[in-house]
Each structure stands twice: as C-alpha cells, then as structure tokens.
C-alpha cells in the first residue's frame, strides 16, 4: 500500500489563531497582506529574555545562577542588534535603552524566584511542533520548553514577559497552551500532564493547568471553527474589524475603518505559512 502525504488546506499557529479571535482584520493584515509592523520594545525584550533563558540551560546545572543569566543578557541583545540594527531605533536615547535593559534584568532576576533552574533538565527547548488534523489543517508552533519526568509525564512550559492575567482572561491565556498540548497529543498520542505559564512581569506568577482529553477535543473543535470562519472571510473578502483595548497597540490604525482608515485591496494570497515564532520575528506580544 502506498502512503500519500495529506493535502494541507492551511496552517494555524496559536498567535495567528489569537489574531483572528481578537480581530479578523488584524489577521488579514498580518497573514494575507503581510504588512510590516514596527518592533515594539516589549516584544523585543521578550525575544531577548527567551534567548537568555534558552541558553541558560546550556550551562551545567550548578552554574545556572542569576549572575549567569544576567551575563547572557548583553550578548543576546547585541546579537539581535547585529541581525537588525533598526531595533536600536526603538529608543529615543541611551537613557531609554538603559531603562529597557534594566527592566529585562529585573525580569530575569524574577525568574529565579519562580523556578530553580539548577533542579531542571529540559527535554526540549524552542521545540518546533506540527500536526495535521483530519481534513488537512496543519497546527504548528514553537514550544518554549518541554520537561519530561522519569515516568514519562510531559510538562509544557511557556515564558511570558507580561503580567499574569486576571481570572477573566485566564482562559484566553491558556488557549495557546491547550493548542500546543493538542499538537503534542496528536503527535505522540499522550496528553501532556501539565501546562505551565511563567509570567515574568509584574510581581511574577506561575499559572498551571492540567488538561485532559475533553479539554483538547474542545480546543480542536474551536480551532476547526476558527479555520471555517477564516475560509469564509477568504471566500467573501470580508475581514471585520473588532475594536478592543488592544487597538491602542496596533500598528494598523491608519488602515482600519474603526479609526477612519481604508484597508488596501485584498491581495490574491492564501494564508499558507501562518506561523512565525515571536522569538524570531520579534513582533508578537509575549
């Protein structure tokens, strides 16, 4: 019997799924139009901190100290600047950049109050995962860290450089983690034991959730429904703007009808590659 590759009808990452749920027009601008966005200091700081925490676990366990993490900060920022010198233009002056770096140092110090890296040996870091659902929808993304216990139980860990959400917004925060858990379940056949969000902003907090199959089946239904809605917009050419508090941080206000703008004509493009790691693109909120 000859096995054939599944036909991929489209792809979704947690970030792009979140974009569509937040505002279909935002999804269109990012995925269909592929309009550029200015890097934000918060997103770029998240990129640098993720890079530091990834490399922290390259060190032998006894050397994973606050001092070691802080020593990694400047080289990772310089590496990012070497890749794109325009990042330096985010700051009005050297003092503003110094404040930004000071905030990053505080977040790294806070990390050590939430986890003890000397007692952890991650199985994977910055792990790319993808799975194709029945029907051809590909789900994919990057998992910050995967911990595997000696008994085989899996913990999915994601670092966030914002503050922990209030109770009313926890479900939205956990959607990303359930998305990753769904992909891992479809890939490996086992539901991850624990989902863990490590918030480094504010006072620092760890949000934990133990999913089950019912959770992940519900997540799959939600993702399929999102894709159906995206396909409907692709067919109709209608991408509705949805106003919210997040509009204050949107680069596309000048093109948005909610702010008196006019979107450009919809390009003849399908949402094929709909995932870009925020650590690599440095444009997504972390």
PDB file of C-alpha atoms in Angstrom:
ATOM      1  CA  UNK A   1       0.000   0.000   0.000  1.00  0.00           C
ATOM      2  CA  UNK A   2       1.321   3.443  -0.919  1.00  0.00           C
ATOM      3  CA  UNK A   3       1.087   6.120   1.745  1.00  0.00           C
ATOM      4  CA  UNK A   4       0.427   9.622   0.478  1.00  0.00           C
ATOM      5  CA  UNK A   5       1.099  12.923   2.188  1.00  0.00           C
ATOM      6  CA  UNK A   6      -2.063  14.632   3.466  1.00  0.00           C
ATOM      7  CA  UNK A   7      -3.281  17.615   1.474  1.00  0.00           C
ATOM      8  CA  UNK A   8      -2.664  20.728   3.575  1.00  0.00           C
ATOM      9  CA  UNK A   9      -5.549  23.178   3.307  1.00  0.00           C
ATOM     10  CA  UNK A  10      -3.948  25.770   5.577  1.00  0.00           C
ATOM     11  CA  UNK A  11      -1.922  26.295   8.713  1.00  0.00           C
ATOM     12  CA  UNK A  12      -2.510  27.943  12.059  1.00  0.00           C
ATOM     13  CA  UNK A  13      -0.283  28.854  14.962  1.00  0.00           C
ATOM     14  CA  UNK A  14      -1.583  29.941  18.375  1.00  0.00           C
ATOM     15  CA  UNK A  15      -0.554  33.527  17.618  1.00  0.00           C
ATOM     16  CA  UNK A  16      -2.412  33.689  14.319  1.00  0.00           C
ATOM     17  CA  UNK A  17      -5.452  31.954  15.774  1.00  0.00           C
ATOM     18  CA  UNK A  18      -5.357  34.535  18.558  1.00  0.00           C
ATOM     19  CA  UNK A  19      -5.128  37.331  15.988  1.00  0.00           C
ATOM     20  CA  UNK A  20      -8.308  36.169  14.262  1.00  0.00           C
ATOM     21  CA  UNK A  21     -10.170  35.835  17.560  1.00  0.00           C
ATOM     22  CA  UNK A  22      -9.031  39.330  18.553  1.00  0.00           C
ATOM     23  CA  UNK A  23      -9.756  40.974  15.191  1.00  0.00           C
ATOM     24  CA  UNK A  24     -10.244  39.307  11.799  1.00  0.00           C
ATOM     25  CA  UNK A  25      -8.876  42.414  10.084  1.00  0.00           C
ATOM     26  CA  UNK A  26      -5.680  42.159  12.145  1.00  0.00           C
ATOM     27  CA  UNK A  27      -5.320  38.558  10.952  1.00  0.00           C
ATOM     28  CA  UNK A  28      -5.774  39.721   7.365  1.00  0.00           C
ATOM     29  CA  UNK A  29      -3.152  42.473   7.674  1.00  0.00           C
ATOM     30  CA  UNK A  30      -0.600  40.088   9.174  1.00  0.00           C
ATOM     31  CA  UNK A  31      -1.258  36.920   7.184  1.00  0.00           C
ATOM     32  CA  UNK A  32      -2.873  37.874   3.878  1.00  0.00           C
ATOM     33  CA  UNK A  33      -1.429  41.358   3.300  1.00  0.00           C
ATOM     34  CA  UNK A  34       1.763  40.571   5.254  1.00  0.00           C
ATOM     35  CA  UNK A  35       2.106  44.241   6.165  1.00  0.00           C
ATOM     36  CA  UNK A  36       5.204  45.170   8.160  1.00  0.00           C
ATOM     37  CA  UNK A  37       4.973  46.225  11.793  1.00  0.00           C
ATOM     38  CA  UNK A  38       7.374  48.284  13.829  1.00  0.00           C
ATOM     39  CA  UNK A  39       9.048  46.192  16.537  1.00  0.00           C
ATOM     40  CA  UNK A  40       7.803  47.105  19.984  1.00  0.00           C
ATOM     41  CA  UNK A  41      10.185  47.387  22.947  1.00  0.00           C
ATOM     42  CA  UNK A  42       8.048  44.922  24.925  1.00  0.00           C
ATOM     43  CA  UNK A  43       8.118  42.285  22.190  1.00  0.00           C
ATOM     44  CA  UNK A  44      11.833  42.671  21.521  1.00  0.00           C
ATOM     45  CA  UNK A  45      12.574  42.467  25.246  1.00  0.00           C
ATOM     46  CA  UNK A  46      10.615  39.223  25.287  1.00  0.00           C
ATOM     47  CA  UNK A  47      12.704  37.925  22.388  1.00  0.00           C
ATOM     48  CA  UNK A  48      15.932  38.685  24.246  1.00  0.00           C
ATOM     49  CA  UNK A  49      14.728  37.155  27.520  1.00  0.00           C
ATOM     50  CA  UNK A  50      13.585  33.992  25.763  1.00  0.00           C
ATOM     51  CA  UNK A  51      17.046  33.720  24.174  1.00  0.00           C
ATOM     52  CA  UNK A  52      18.721  34.146  27.565  1.00  0.00           C
ATOM     53  CA  UNK A  53      16.555  31.500  29.238  1.00  0.00           C
ATOM     54  CA  UNK A  54      17.116  29.094  26.361  1.00  0.00           C
ATOM     55  CA  UNK A  55      20.880  29.457  26.646  1.00  0.00           C
ATOM     56  CA  UNK A  56      20.857  29.374  30.434  1.00  0.00           C
ATOM     57  CA  UNK A  57      20.040  25.666  30.178  1.00  0.00           C
ATOM     58  CA  UNK A  58      23.130  25.103  28.020  1.00  0.00           C
ATOM     59  CA  UNK A  59      25.127  25.620  31.208  1.00  0.00           C
ATOM     60  CA  UNK A  60      25.764  22.802  33.703  1.00  0.00           C
ATOM     61  CA  UNK A  61      23.070  22.854  36.393  1.00  0.00           C
ATOM     62  CA  UNK A  62      25.286  24.232  39.202  1.00  0.00           C
ATOM     63  CA  UNK A  63      26.211  27.253  37.063  1.00  0.00           C
ATOM     64  CA  UNK A  64      22.626  28.316  36.310  1.00  0.00           C
ATOM     65  CA  UNK A  65      22.604  31.345  38.566  1.00  0.00           C
ATOM     66  CA  UNK A  66      21.117  34.833  38.468  1.00  0.00           C
ATOM     67  CA  UNK A  67      24.582  36.181  37.701  1.00  0.00           C
ATOM     68  CA  UNK A  68      24.997  33.775  34.780  1.00  0.00           C
ATOM     69  CA  UNK A  69      21.622  34.805  33.336  1.00  0.00           C
ATOM     70  CA  UNK A  70      22.454  38.497  33.625  1.00  0.00           C
ATOM     71  CA  UNK A  71      25.814  37.915  31.919  1.00  0.00           C
ATOM     72  CA  UNK A  72      23.937  36.435  28.950  1.00  0.00           C
ATOM     73  CA  UNK A  73      21.656  39.464  28.556  1.00  0.00           C
ATOM     74  CA  UNK A  74      24.014  41.919  26.844  1.00  0.00           C
ATOM     75  CA  UNK A  75      25.395  39.372  24.328  1.00  0.00           C
ATOM     76  CA  UNK A  76      21.880  38.317  23.308  1.00  0.00           C
ATOM     77  CA  UNK A  77      20.788  41.936  22.861  1.00  0.00           C
ATOM     78  CA  UNK A  78      23.926  42.622  20.810  1.00  0.00           C
ATOM     79  CA  UNK A  79      23.250  39.531  18.690  1.00  0.00           C
ATOM     80  CA  UNK A  80      19.731  40.785  17.938  1.00  0.00           C
ATOM     81  CA  UNK A  81      21.089  44.237  17.064  1.00  0.00           C
ATOM     82  CA  UNK A  82      23.631  42.660  14.717  1.00  0.00           C
ATOM     83  CA  UNK A  83      20.786  40.849  12.931  1.00  0.00           C
ATOM     84  CA  UNK A  84      18.733  44.046  12.632  1.00  0.00           C
ATOM     85  CA  UNK A  85      20.316  47.381  13.685  1.00  0.00           C
ATOM     86  CA  UNK A  86      16.893  49.060  13.333  1.00  0.00           C
ATOM     87  CA  UNK A  87      15.989  47.699  16.765  1.00  0.00           C
ATOM     88  CA  UNK A  88      18.141  50.452  18.243  1.00  0.00           C
ATOM     89  CA  UNK A  89      15.722  52.998  16.786  1.00  0.00           C
ATOM     90  CA  UNK A  90      13.013  51.874  19.217  1.00  0.00           C
ATOM     91  CA  UNK A  91      14.595  54.152  21.826  1.00  0.00           C
ATOM     92  CA  UNK A  92      14.648  57.927  21.942  1.00  0.00           C
ATOM     93  CA  UNK A  93      18.048  57.980  23.617  1.00  0.00           C
ATOM     94  CA  UNK A  94      20.576  55.909  25.545  1.00  0.00           C
ATOM     95  CA  UNK A  95      18.774  56.538  28.821  1.00  0.00           C
ATOM     96  CA  UNK A  96      15.574  54.966  27.477  1.00  0.00           C
ATOM     97  CA  UNK A  97      17.508  51.931  26.274  1.00  0.00           C
ATOM     98  CA  UNK A  98      19.209  51.644  29.669  1.00  0.00           C
ATOM     99  CA  UNK A  99      15.802  51.633  31.382  1.00  0.00           C
ATOM    100  CA  UNK A 100      14.619  48.922  28.981  1.00  0.00           C
ATOM    101  CA  UNK A 101      17.656  46.760  29.781  1.00  0.00           C
ATOM    102  CA  UNK A 102      17.120  47.349  33.496  1.00  0.00           C
ATOM    103  CA  UNK A 103      13.561  46.061  33.167  1.00  0.00           C
ATOM    104  CA  UNK A 104      14.884  42.978  31.361  1.00  0.00           C
ATOM    105  CA  UNK A 105      17.377  42.356  34.171  1.00  0.00           C
ATOM    106  CA  UNK A 106      14.572  42.603  36.727  1.00  0.00           C
ATOM    107  CA  UNK A 107      12.540  40.007  34.810  1.00  0.00           C
ATOM    108  CA  UNK A 108      15.471  37.604  34.696  1.00  0.00           C
ATOM    109  CA  UNK A 109      16.030  38.017  38.429  1.00  0.00           C
ATOM    110  CA  UNK A 110      12.322  37.398  38.989  1.00  0.00           C
ATOM    111  CA  UNK A 111      12.536  34.153  37.019  1.00  0.00           C
ATOM    112  CA  UNK A 112      14.729  32.652  39.741  1.00  0.00           C
ATOM    113  CA  UNK A 113      12.018  33.322  42.336  1.00  0.00           C
ATOM    114  CA  UNK A 114       9.557  31.247  40.262  1.00  0.00           C
ATOM    115  CA  UNK A 115      11.686  28.271  39.207  1.00  0.00           C
ATOM    116  CA  UNK A 116      15.006  26.763  40.266  1.00  0.00           C
ATOM    117  CA  UNK A 117      16.861  26.018  37.014  1.00  0.00           C
ATOM    118  CA  UNK A 118      19.530  24.046  38.855  1.00  0.00           C
ATOM    119  CA  UNK A 119      16.909  21.358  39.511  1.00  0.00           C
ATOM    120  CA  UNK A 120      15.570  21.175  35.947  1.00  0.00           C
ATOM    121  CA  UNK A 121      16.837  19.369  32.861  1.00  0.00           C
ATOM    122  CA  UNK A 122      14.513  20.257  29.986  1.00  0.00           C
ATOM    123  CA  UNK A 123      13.985  17.567  27.378  1.00  0.00           C
ATOM    124  CA  UNK A 124      13.471  20.205  24.676  1.00  0.00           C
ATOM    125  CA  UNK A 125      13.827  23.974  24.272  1.00  0.00           C
ATOM    126  CA  UNK A 126      12.386  26.089  21.452  1.00  0.00           C
ATOM    127  CA  UNK A 127      10.816  22.923  20.077  1.00  0.00           C
ATOM    128  CA  UNK A 128       9.039  23.246  16.733  1.00  0.00           C
ATOM    129  CA  UNK A 129       5.942  21.040  16.601  1.00  0.00           C
ATOM    130  CA  UNK A 130       3.336  20.462  13.917  1.00  0.00           C
ATOM    131  CA  UNK A 131       0.437  18.092  13.356  1.00  0.00           C
ATOM    132  CA  UNK A 132      -2.128  17.801  10.585  1.00  0.00           C
ATOM    133  CA  UNK A 133      -5.733  17.301  11.638  1.00  0.00           C
ATOM    134  CA  UNK A 134      -8.173  15.184   9.675  1.00  0.00           C
ATOM    135  CA  UNK A 135      -9.275  17.406   6.817  1.00  0.00           C
ATOM    136  CA  UNK A 136      -5.823  18.870   6.213  1.00  0.00           C
ATOM    137  CA  UNK A 137      -5.492  21.769   8.671  1.00  0.00           C
ATOM    138  CA  UNK A 138      -1.937  21.982   9.977  1.00  0.00           C
ATOM    139  CA  UNK A 139      -1.361  23.210  13.526  1.00  0.00           C
ATOM    140  CA  UNK A 140       2.142  24.289  14.411  1.00  0.00           C
ATOM    141  CA  UNK A 141       4.273  26.484  16.586  1.00  0.00           C
ATOM    142  CA  UNK A 142       7.269  26.721  18.898  1.00  0.00           C
ATOM    143  CA  UNK A 143       7.161  25.408  22.466  1.00  0.00           C
ATOM    144  CA  UNK A 144       9.488  27.298  24.807  1.00  0.00           C
ATOM    145  CA  UNK A 145      10.319  24.269  26.946  1.00  0.00           C
ATOM    146  CA  UNK A 146       9.288  20.664  27.309  1.00  0.00           C
ATOM    147  CA  UNK A 147      10.032  18.843  30.563  1.00  0.00           C
ATOM    148  CA  UNK A 148       9.736  15.059  30.696  1.00  0.00           C
ATOM    149  CA  UNK A 149       9.642  13.263  34.053  1.00  0.00           C
ATOM    150  CA  UNK A 150      11.390   9.897  34.543  1.00  0.00           C
ATOM    151  CA  UNK A 151       7.890   8.376  34.494  1.00  0.00           C
ATOM    152  CA  UNK A 152       7.299   9.871  31.031  1.00  0.00           C
ATOM    153  CA  UNK A 153       4.860  12.601  32.063  1.00  0.00           C
ATOM    154  CA  UNK A 154       5.213  15.776  29.996  1.00  0.00           C
ATOM    155  CA  UNK A 155       5.065  19.388  31.159  1.00  0.00           C
ATOM    156  CA  UNK A 156       4.711  22.162  28.559  1.00  0.00           C
ATOM    157  CA  UNK A 157       6.274  25.451  29.714  1.00  0.00           C
ATOM    158  CA  UNK A 158       5.908  28.896  28.167  1.00  0.00           C
ATOM    159  CA  UNK A 159       7.618  32.100  29.327  1.00  0.00           C
ATOM    160  CA  UNK A 160       5.648  35.344  29.272  1.00  0.00           C
ATOM    161  CA  UNK A 161       7.224  38.735  29.849  1.00  0.00           C
ATOM    162  CA  UNK A 162       3.911  40.400  30.586  1.00  0.00           C
ATOM    163  CA  UNK A 163       1.951  40.291  33.830  1.00  0.00           C
ATOM    164  CA  UNK A 164      -0.287  37.384  34.741  1.00  0.00           C
ATOM    165  CA  UNK A 165      -3.881  37.826  33.513  1.00  0.00           C
ATOM    166  CA  UNK A 166      -6.800  38.277  35.842  1.00  0.00           C
ATOM    167  CA  UNK A 167      -9.318  35.439  36.291  1.00  0.00           C
ATOM    168  CA  UNK A 168     -11.473  36.768  33.444  1.00  0.00           C
ATOM    169  CA  UNK A 169      -8.600  36.436  30.966  1.00  0.00           C
ATOM    170  CA  UNK A 170      -7.025  33.162  32.089  1.00  0.00           C
ATOM    171  CA  UNK A 171      -8.985  31.138  29.516  1.00  0.00           C
ATOM    172  CA  UNK A 172      -7.541  33.233  26.678  1.00  0.00           C
ATOM    173  CA  UNK A 173      -4.030  32.788  28.070  1.00  0.00           C
ATOM    174  CA  UNK A 174      -4.483  29.039  28.364  1.00  0.00           C
ATOM    175  CA  UNK A 175      -5.771  28.679  24.791  1.00  0.00           C
ATOM    176  CA  UNK A 176      -2.202  28.878  23.472  1.00  0.00           C
ATOM    177  CA  UNK A 177      -1.069  26.154  25.865  1.00  0.00           C
ATOM    178  CA  UNK A 178      -4.010  23.898  25.043  1.00  0.00           C
ATOM    179  CA  UNK A 179      -3.204  24.447  21.372  1.00  0.00           C
ATOM    180  CA  UNK A 180       0.340  23.164  21.961  1.00  0.00           C
ATOM    181  CA  UNK A 181      -0.989  20.291  24.069  1.00  0.00           C
ATOM    182  CA  UNK A 182      -3.352  19.327  21.240  1.00  0.00           C
ATOM    183  CA  UNK A 183      -0.475  19.253  18.740  1.00  0.00           C
ATOM    184  CA  UNK A 184       1.679  17.140  21.080  1.00  0.00           C
ATOM    185  CA  UNK A 185      -1.229  14.785  21.744  1.00  0.00           C
ATOM    186  CA  UNK A 186      -1.802  14.283  18.016  1.00  0.00           C
ATOM    187  CA  UNK A 187       1.934  13.790  17.503  1.00  0.00           C
ATOM    188  CA  UNK A 188       2.732  11.499  20.419  1.00  0.00           C
ATOM    189  CA  UNK A 189      -0.587  10.012  21.424  1.00  0.00           C
ATOM    190  CA  UNK A 190      -0.321  11.186  25.043  1.00  0.00           C
ATOM    191  CA  UNK A 191      -1.973  14.163  26.709  1.00  0.00           C
ATOM    192  CA  UNK A 192       0.638  16.366  28.441  1.00  0.00           C
ATOM    193  CA  UNK A 193       0.345  16.140  32.210  1.00  0.00           C
ATOM    194  CA  UNK A 194       0.741  19.854  32.935  1.00  0.00           C
ATOM    195  CA  UNK A 195       0.656  23.194  31.134  1.00  0.00           C
ATOM    196  CA  UNK A 196       2.671  25.932  32.812  1.00  0.00           C
ATOM    197  CA  UNK A 197       2.802  29.650  32.034  1.00  0.00           C
ATOM    198  CA  UNK A 198       5.660  31.506  33.739  1.00  0.00           C
ATOM    199  CA  UNK A 199       4.868  35.237  33.939  1.00  0.00           C
ATOM    200  CA  UNK A 200       7.932  37.402  34.488  1.00  0.00           C
ATOM    201  CA  UNK A 201       6.160  40.764  34.501  1.00  0.00           C
ATOM    202  CA  UNK A 202       4.539  42.440  37.481  1.00  0.00           C
ATOM    203  CA  UNK A 203       5.243  40.523  40.654  1.00  0.00           C
ATOM    204  CA  UNK A 204       5.849  37.283  38.783  1.00  0.00           C
ATOM    205  CA  UNK A 205       3.462  34.342  38.808  1.00  0.00           C
ATOM    206  CA  UNK A 206       3.156  30.767  37.570  1.00  0.00           C
ATOM    207  CA  UNK A 207      -0.155  29.625  36.086  1.00  0.00           C
ATOM    208  CA  UNK A 208      -0.588  25.842  35.948  1.00  0.00           C
ATOM    209  CA  UNK A 209      -3.283  23.760  34.308  1.00  0.00           C
ATOM    210  CA  UNK A 210      -3.726  20.003  33.958  1.00  0.00           C
ATOM    211  CA  UNK A 211      -5.554  19.263  30.675  1.00  0.00           C
ATOM    212  CA  UNK A 212      -7.498  16.148  29.794  1.00  0.00           C
ATOM    213  CA  UNK A 213      -8.734  14.679  26.524  1.00  0.00           C
ATOM    214  CA  UNK A 214     -12.051  16.520  26.777  1.00  0.00           C
ATOM    215  CA  UNK A 215     -10.159  19.845  27.008  1.00  0.00           C
ATOM    216  CA  UNK A 216      -8.114  19.067  23.936  1.00  0.00           C
ATOM    217  CA  UNK A 217     -11.080  17.833  21.922  1.00  0.00           C
ATOM    218  CA  UNK A 218     -12.850  21.095  22.755  1.00  0.00           C
ATOM    219  CA  UNK A 219      -9.743  23.005  21.664  1.00  0.00           C
ATOM    220  CA  UNK A 220      -9.705  21.082  18.398  1.00  0.00           C
ATOM    221  CA  UNK A 221     -13.348  21.958  17.754  1.00  0.00           C
ATOM    222  CA  UNK A 222     -12.571  25.604  18.457  1.00  0.00           C
ATOM    223  CA  UNK A 223      -9.593  25.597  16.087  1.00  0.00           C
ATOM    224  CA  UNK A 224     -11.639  23.949  13.335  1.00  0.00           C
ATOM    225  CA  UNK A 225     -14.382  26.543  13.803  1.00  0.00           C
ATOM    226  CA  UNK A 226     -11.791  29.330  13.580  1.00  0.00           C
ATOM    227  CA  UNK A 227     -10.475  27.915  10.333  1.00  0.00           C
ATOM    228  CA  UNK A 228     -14.004  27.672   8.923  1.00  0.00           C
ATOM    229  CA  UNK A 229     -14.502  31.347   9.760  1.00  0.00           C
ATOM    230  CA  UNK A 230     -11.166  32.220   8.125  1.00  0.00           C
ATOM    231  CA  UNK A 231     -12.171  30.326   4.982  1.00  0.00           C
ATOM    232  CA  UNK A 232     -15.486  32.195   4.952  1.00  0.00           C
ATOM    233  CA  UNK A 233     -13.601  35.511   5.044  1.00  0.00           C
ATOM    234  CA  UNK A 234     -11.276  34.311   2.283  1.00  0.00           C
ATOM    235  CA  UNK A 235     -14.253  33.496   0.077  1.00  0.00           C
ATOM    236  CA  UNK A 236     -16.185  36.687   0.804  1.00  0.00           C
ATOM    237  CA  UNK A 237     -13.246  39.075   1.055  1.00  0.00           C
ATOM    238  CA  UNK A 238     -14.782  40.497   4.230  1.00  0.00           C
ATOM    239  CA  UNK A 239     -12.473  40.887   7.214  1.00  0.00           C
ATOM    240  CA  UNK A 240     -14.316  42.572  10.033  1.00  0.00           C
ATOM    241  CA  UNK A 241     -12.525  44.955  12.360  1.00  0.00           C
ATOM    242  CA  UNK A 242     -13.209  44.309  16.039  1.00  0.00           C
ATOM    243  CA  UNK A 243     -12.430  47.208  18.328  1.00  0.00           C
ATOM    244  CA  UNK A 244     -10.891  46.482  21.733  1.00  0.00           C
ATOM    245  CA  UNK A 245      -8.345  47.828  24.186  1.00  0.00           C
ATOM    246  CA  UNK A 246      -5.663  46.079  22.129  1.00  0.00           C
ATOM    247  CA  UNK A 247      -6.249  48.643  19.369  1.00  0.00           C
ATOM    248  CA  UNK A 248      -4.093  51.060  21.379  1.00  0.00           C
ATOM    249  CA  UNK A 249      -1.025  48.982  20.453  1.00  0.00           C
ATOM    250  CA  UNK A 250      -1.963  48.227  16.834  1.00  0.00           C
ATOM    251  CA  UNK A 251       0.287  49.496  14.029  1.00  0.00           C
ATOM    252  CA  UNK A 252      -2.549  49.385  11.522  1.00  0.00           C
ATOM    253  CA  UNK A 253      -4.886  52.072  12.892  1.00  0.00           C
ATOM    254  CA  UNK A 254      -4.360  54.271   9.821  1.00  0.00           C
ATOM    255  CA  UNK A 255      -5.783  51.470   7.647  1.00  0.00           C
ATOM    256  CA  UNK A 256      -8.603  50.459   9.987  1.00  0.00           C
ATOM    257  CA  UNK A 257     -12.228  51.552   9.401  1.00  0.00           C
ATOM    258  CA  UNK A 258     -12.707  51.784  13.168  1.00  0.00           C
ATOM    259  CA  UNK A 259     -10.261  54.712  13.110  1.00  0.00           C
ATOM    260  CA  UNK A 260     -11.380  56.288   9.852  1.00  0.00           C
ATOM    261  CA  UNK A 261      -8.924  54.397   7.662  1.00  0.00           C
ATOM    262  CA  UNK A 262      -9.403  52.391   4.480  1.00  0.00           C
ATOM    263  CA  UNK A 263      -7.792  48.944   4.072  1.00  0.00           C
ATOM    264  CA  UNK A 264      -5.925  48.331   0.825  1.00  0.00           C
ATOM    265  CA  UNK A 265      -7.430  45.918  -1.722  1.00  0.00           C
ATOM    266  CA  UNK A 266      -7.220  42.300  -0.581  1.00  0.00           C
ATOM    267  CA  UNK A 267      -4.237  40.669  -2.291  1.00  0.00           C
ATOM    268  CA  UNK A 268      -4.622  37.373  -4.103  1.00  0.00           C
ATOM    269  CA  UNK A 269      -2.809  35.367  -1.462  1.00  0.00           C
ATOM    270  CA  UNK A 270      -3.713  32.356   0.652  1.00  0.00           C
ATOM    271  CA  UNK A 271      -2.722  32.023   4.331  1.00  0.00           C
ATOM    272  CA  UNK A 272      -0.139  29.301   3.758  1.00  0.00           C
ATOM    273  CA  UNK A 273       2.703  29.954   6.167  1.00  0.00           C
ATOM    274  CA  UNK A 274       0.790  31.344   9.124  1.00  0.00           C
ATOM    275  CA  UNK A 275       3.338  30.783  11.869  1.00  0.00           C
ATOM    276  CA  UNK A 276       6.384  32.816  12.699  1.00  0.00           C
ATOM    277  CA  UNK A 277       7.974  32.358  16.063  1.00  0.00           C
ATOM    278  CA  UNK A 278       7.776  35.571  18.084  1.00  0.00           C
ATOM    279  CA  UNK A 279      11.350  34.911  19.228  1.00  0.00           C
ATOM    280  CA  UNK A 280      12.430  35.065  15.611  1.00  0.00           C
ATOM    281  CA  UNK A 281      10.114  37.741  14.274  1.00  0.00           C
ATOM    282  CA  UNK A 282      10.170  39.898  17.426  1.00  0.00           C
ATOM    283  CA  UNK A 283       6.779  41.313  16.527  1.00  0.00           C
ATOM    284  CA  UNK A 284       4.330  39.299  18.619  1.00  0.00           C
ATOM    285  CA  UNK A 285       3.410  40.169  22.191  1.00  0.00           C
ATOM    286  CA  UNK A 286       4.909  37.583  24.528  1.00  0.00           C
TER     287      UNK A 286
END
